[in-house]
Short mmCIF file of the C-alpha atoms (twelve columns), coordinates in Angstrom:
data_MODEL
# 
_entry.id   MODEL 
# 
loop_
_atom_site.group_PDB 
_atom_site.id 
_atom_site.type_symbol 
_atom_site.label_atom_id 
_atom_site.label_alt_id 
_atom_site.label_comp_id 
_atom_site.label_asym_id 
_atom_site.label_seq_id 
_atom_site.Cartn_x 
_atom_site.Cartn_y 
_atom_site.Cartn_z 
_atom_site.pdbx_PDB_model_num 
ATOM 1   C CA . UNK A 1   0.000   0.000   0.000   1 
ATOM 2   C CA . UNK A 2   1.344   3.415   -0.949  1 
ATOM 3   C CA . UNK A 3   0.658   6.546   1.103   1 
ATOM 4   C CA . UNK A 4   -0.022  9.563   -1.088  1 
ATOM 5   C CA . UNK A 5   -0.357  13.164  0.020   1 
ATOM 6   C CA . UNK A 6   -2.798  14.860  -2.354  1 
ATOM 7   C CA . UNK A 7   -2.758  18.649  -2.612  1 
ATOM 8   C CA . UNK A 8   -5.729  20.062  -4.511  1 
ATOM 9   C CA . UNK A 9   -5.645  23.355  -6.434  1 
ATOM 10  C CA . UNK A 10  -7.974  24.772  -3.749  1 
ATOM 11  C CA . UNK A 11  -5.123  24.331  -1.258  1 
ATOM 12  C CA . UNK A 12  -6.683  21.447  0.636   1 
ATOM 13  C CA . UNK A 13  -4.558  18.401  1.363   1 
ATOM 14  C CA . UNK A 14  -5.515  14.812  2.084   1 
ATOM 15  C CA . UNK A 15  -3.675  11.555  2.631   1 
ATOM 16  C CA . UNK A 16  -4.870  8.562   0.645   1 
ATOM 17  C CA . UNK A 17  -3.765  4.940   0.527   1 
ATOM 18  C CA . UNK A 18  -3.608  3.007   -2.752  1 
ATOM 19  C CA . UNK A 19  -2.441  -0.471  -3.644  1 
ATOM 20  C CA . UNK A 20  -0.323  -0.942  -6.744  1 
ATOM 21  C CA . UNK A 21  -3.231  -2.783  -8.375  1 
ATOM 22  C CA . UNK A 22  -5.298  0.439   -8.204  1 
ATOM 23  C CA . UNK A 23  -2.557  2.341   -10.055 1 
ATOM 24  C CA . UNK A 24  -2.533  -0.413  -12.644 1 
ATOM 25  C CA . UNK A 25  -6.351  -0.204  -12.988 1 
ATOM 26  C CA . UNK A 26  -6.119  3.573   -13.462 1 
ATOM 27  C CA . UNK A 27  -3.433  3.109   -16.123 1 
ATOM 28  C CA . UNK A 28  -5.627  0.659   -18.048 1 
ATOM 29  C CA . UNK A 29  -8.584  3.082   -17.865 1 
ATOM 30  C CA . UNK A 30  -6.403  5.927   -19.158 1 
ATOM 31  C CA . UNK A 31  -5.065  3.883   -22.079 1 
ATOM 32  C CA . UNK A 32  -8.609  2.789   -23.005 1 
ATOM 33  C CA . UNK A 33  -10.059 6.286   -22.748 1 
ATOM 34  C CA . UNK A 34  -7.175  8.049   -24.513 1 
ATOM 35  C CA . UNK A 35  -5.784  5.613   -27.122 1 
ATOM 36  C CA . UNK A 36  -4.055  8.350   -29.147 1 
ATOM 37  C CA . UNK A 37  -2.372  9.846   -26.076 1 
ATOM 38  C CA . UNK A 38  -1.490  6.317   -24.965 1 
ATOM 39  C CA . UNK A 39  0.460   5.791   -28.191 1 
ATOM 40  C CA . UNK A 40  -1.673  2.943   -29.536 1 
ATOM 41  C CA . UNK A 41  -1.625  4.276   -33.098 1 
ATOM 42  C CA . UNK A 42  1.750   5.998   -33.011 1 
ATOM 43  C CA . UNK A 43  4.105   5.385   -30.069 1 
ATOM 44  C CA . UNK A 44  5.733   8.770   -30.734 1 
ATOM 45  C CA . UNK A 45  2.412   10.450  -29.874 1 
ATOM 46  C CA . UNK A 46  2.283   8.913   -26.381 1 
ATOM 47  C CA . UNK A 47  1.996   11.431  -23.567 1 
ATOM 48  C CA . UNK A 48  0.425   9.186   -20.910 1 
ATOM 49  C CA . UNK A 49  3.262   8.183   -18.590 1 
ATOM 50  C CA . UNK A 50  4.459   4.608   -18.325 1 
ATOM 51  C CA . UNK A 51  3.811   2.572   -15.206 1 
ATOM 52  C CA . UNK A 52  5.956   -0.439  -14.327 1 
ATOM 53  C CA . UNK A 53  4.104   -3.652  -15.140 1 
ATOM 54  C CA . UNK A 54  2.813   -6.217  -12.692 1 
ATOM 55  C CA . UNK A 55  5.431   -8.541  -11.229 1 
ATOM 56  C CA . UNK A 56  4.931   -12.033 -9.918  1 
ATOM 57  C CA . UNK A 57  6.818   -12.517 -6.667  1 
ATOM 58  C CA . UNK A 58  6.737   -14.448 -3.411  1 
ATOM 59  C CA . UNK A 59  5.103   -12.947 -0.342  1 
ATOM 60  C CA . UNK A 60  8.520   -12.518 1.257   1 
ATOM 61  C CA . UNK A 61  9.440   -10.042 -1.501  1 
ATOM 62  C CA . UNK A 62  6.395   -7.734  -1.195  1 
ATOM 63  C CA . UNK A 63  8.265   -5.009  0.672   1 
ATOM 64  C CA . UNK A 64  11.266  -5.100  -1.687  1 
ATOM 65  C CA . UNK A 65  9.028   -4.761  -4.742  1 
ATOM 66  C CA . UNK A 66  6.993   -1.987  -3.105  1 
ATOM 67  C CA . UNK A 67  10.156  -0.018  -2.284  1 
ATOM 68  C CA . UNK A 68  11.501  -0.442  -5.850  1 
ATOM 69  C CA . UNK A 69  8.207   0.913   -7.228  1 
ATOM 70  C CA . UNK A 70  8.163   3.947   -4.941  1 
ATOM 71  C CA . UNK A 71  10.084  6.315   -7.240  1 
ATOM 72  C CA . UNK A 72  8.343   5.173   -10.465 1 
ATOM 73  C CA . UNK A 73  4.938   5.623   -8.801  1 
ATOM 74  C CA . UNK A 74  5.902   9.073   -7.550  1 
ATOM 75  C CA . UNK A 75  7.105   10.019  -11.045 1 
ATOM 76  C CA . UNK A 76  3.926   8.548   -12.575 1 
ATOM 77  C CA . UNK A 77  1.653   10.647  -10.325 1 
ATOM 78  C CA . UNK A 78  3.617   13.823  -10.999 1 
ATOM 79  C CA . UNK A 79  3.642   13.212  -14.770 1 
ATOM 80  C CA . UNK A 80  -0.076  12.367  -14.785 1 
ATOM 81  C CA . UNK A 81  -1.108  15.650  -13.195 1 
ATOM 82  C CA . UNK A 82  1.142   17.605  -15.586 1 
ATOM 83  C CA . UNK A 83  -0.807  16.333  -18.615 1 
ATOM 84  C CA . UNK A 84  -3.310  18.601  -20.397 1 
ATOM 85  C CA . UNK A 85  -6.435  19.232  -18.279 1 
ATOM 86  C CA . UNK A 86  -8.672  17.040  -20.446 1 
ATOM 87  C CA . UNK A 87  -6.591  14.108  -19.192 1 
ATOM 88  C CA . UNK A 88  -5.266  15.260  -15.805 1 
ATOM 89  C CA . UNK A 89  -8.712  16.423  -14.711 1 
ATOM 90  C CA . UNK A 90  -10.774 13.634  -16.232 1 
ATOM 91  C CA . UNK A 91  -13.232 11.771  -14.008 1 
ATOM 92  C CA . UNK A 92  -10.993 8.693   -13.649 1 
ATOM 93  C CA . UNK A 93  -8.005  10.683  -12.391 1 
ATOM 94  C CA . UNK A 94  -10.078 12.803  -10.021 1 
ATOM 95  C CA . UNK A 95  -11.810 9.732   -8.592  1 
ATOM 96  C CA . UNK A 96  -8.472  7.963   -8.119  1 
ATOM 97  C CA . UNK A 97  -7.106  10.788  -5.967  1 
ATOM 98  C CA . UNK A 98  -10.334 11.493  -4.040  1 
ATOM 99  C CA . UNK A 99  -10.559 10.354  -0.443  1 
ATOM 100 C CA . UNK A 100 -12.427 7.061   -0.080  1 
ATOM 101 C CA . UNK A 101 -14.032 5.644   3.066   1 
ATOM 102 C CA . UNK A 102 -11.177 3.157   3.546   1 
ATOM 103 C CA . UNK A 103 -8.683  6.085   3.525   1 
ATOM 104 C CA . UNK A 104 -10.210 7.219   6.816   1 
ATOM 105 C CA . UNK A 105 -9.121  3.975   8.478   1 
ATOM 106 C CA . UNK A 106 -5.595  3.445   7.092   1 
ATOM 107 C CA . UNK A 107 -3.939  0.025   6.910   1 
ATOM 108 C CA . UNK A 108 -2.174  -0.928  10.145  1 
ATOM 109 C CA . UNK A 109 0.991   -2.290  8.485   1 
# 
């Protein structure tokens, strides 16, 4: 689980918690919704940032994998919000960063 501090343009800040699988789901939604910007027709046209793919690993390696993904996930979030507003402010992105009920009771680990 990744801890993300979200700062909205209104100045409000919130802390949210997201599993890697939720980032991956968001990425798939973005590539489906914006095929041109995802480089499906012409890879040179891609502006949607890359996200490291899913990795199969043993439970004992969860922390190591999570730590290795920390910088790429940080870079992904920063690149995502720098995209043109029609992407960075689309419903999927806004919903991803909104506080959810389970963010109010964070994971114990």
